[in-house]
């Protein structure tokens, strides 16, 4: 798999609902970050399913370098400028 594009440089907070599915963009090309908009079509990327464990504000990774996908782990702070 090739390296994903950088979809953003800060996490995006989203109010998620317990038990609801969300489809996180893994390719970095979606215009609807942090979620998939189909822009990965024709690539080796596919969206990642996230089922919210509880109703809360979740901080989704947009840089696509997190080791805790789909949530932010602070990896964006180590991106080259
Ligand atoms: Fe990026 Fe679908 S648009 S995974």
JSON list of C-alpha atoms and ligand atoms in Angstrom, two decimals, residues 25-30 36-40 46-47, ligand 1:
[
{"chain": "A", "resi": 25, "resn": "UNK", "atom": "CA", "xyz": [-10.95, 8.11, 5.19]},
{"chain": "A", "resi": 26, "resn": "UNK", "atom": "CA", "xyz": [-7.60, 6.29, 5.07]},
{"chain": "A", "resi": 27, "resn": "UNK", "atom": "CA", "xyz": [-6.32, 7.73, 1.78]},
{"chain": "A", "resi": 28, "resn": "UNK", "atom": "CA", "xyz": [-6.25, 11.38, 2.88]},
{"chain": "A", "resi": 29, "resn": "UNK", "atom": "CA", "xyz": [-7.96, 12.63, -0.30]},
{"chain": "A", "resi": 30, "resn": "UNK", "atom": "CA", "xyz": [-11.53, 13.01, 0.92]},
{"chain": "A", "resi": 36, "resn": "UNK", "atom": "CA", "xyz": [-14.66, 8.94, 3.23]},
{"chain": "A", "resi": 37, "resn": "UNK", "atom": "CA", "xyz": [-16.28, 10.66, 0.23]},
{"chain": "A", "resi": 38, "resn": "UNK", "atom": "CA", "xyz": [-15.31, 8.02, -2.33]},
{"chain": "A", "resi": 39, "resn": "UNK", "atom": "CA", "xyz": [-12.15, 9.80, -3.50]},
{"chain": "A", "resi": 40, "resn": "UNK", "atom": "CA", "xyz": [-10.12, 6.63, -2.86]},
{"chain": "A", "resi": 46, "resn": "UNK", "atom": "CA", "xyz": [-10.47, 1.72, 1.46]},
{"chain": "A", "resi": 47, "resn": "UNK", "atom": "CA", "xyz": [-12.34, 3.46, 4.27]},
{"chain": "B", "resi": 1, "resn": "LIG", "atom": "FE1", "xyz": [-10.21, 8.40, 1.48]},
{"chain": "B", "resi": 1, "resn": "LIG", "atom": "FE2", "xyz": [-12.38, 6.98, 0.86]},
{"chain": "B", "resi": 1, "resn": "LIG", "atom": "S1", "xyz": [-11.94, 9.04, 0.33]},
{"chain": "B", "resi": 1, "resn": "LIG", "atom": "S2", "xyz": [-10.70, 6.33, 2.00]}
]
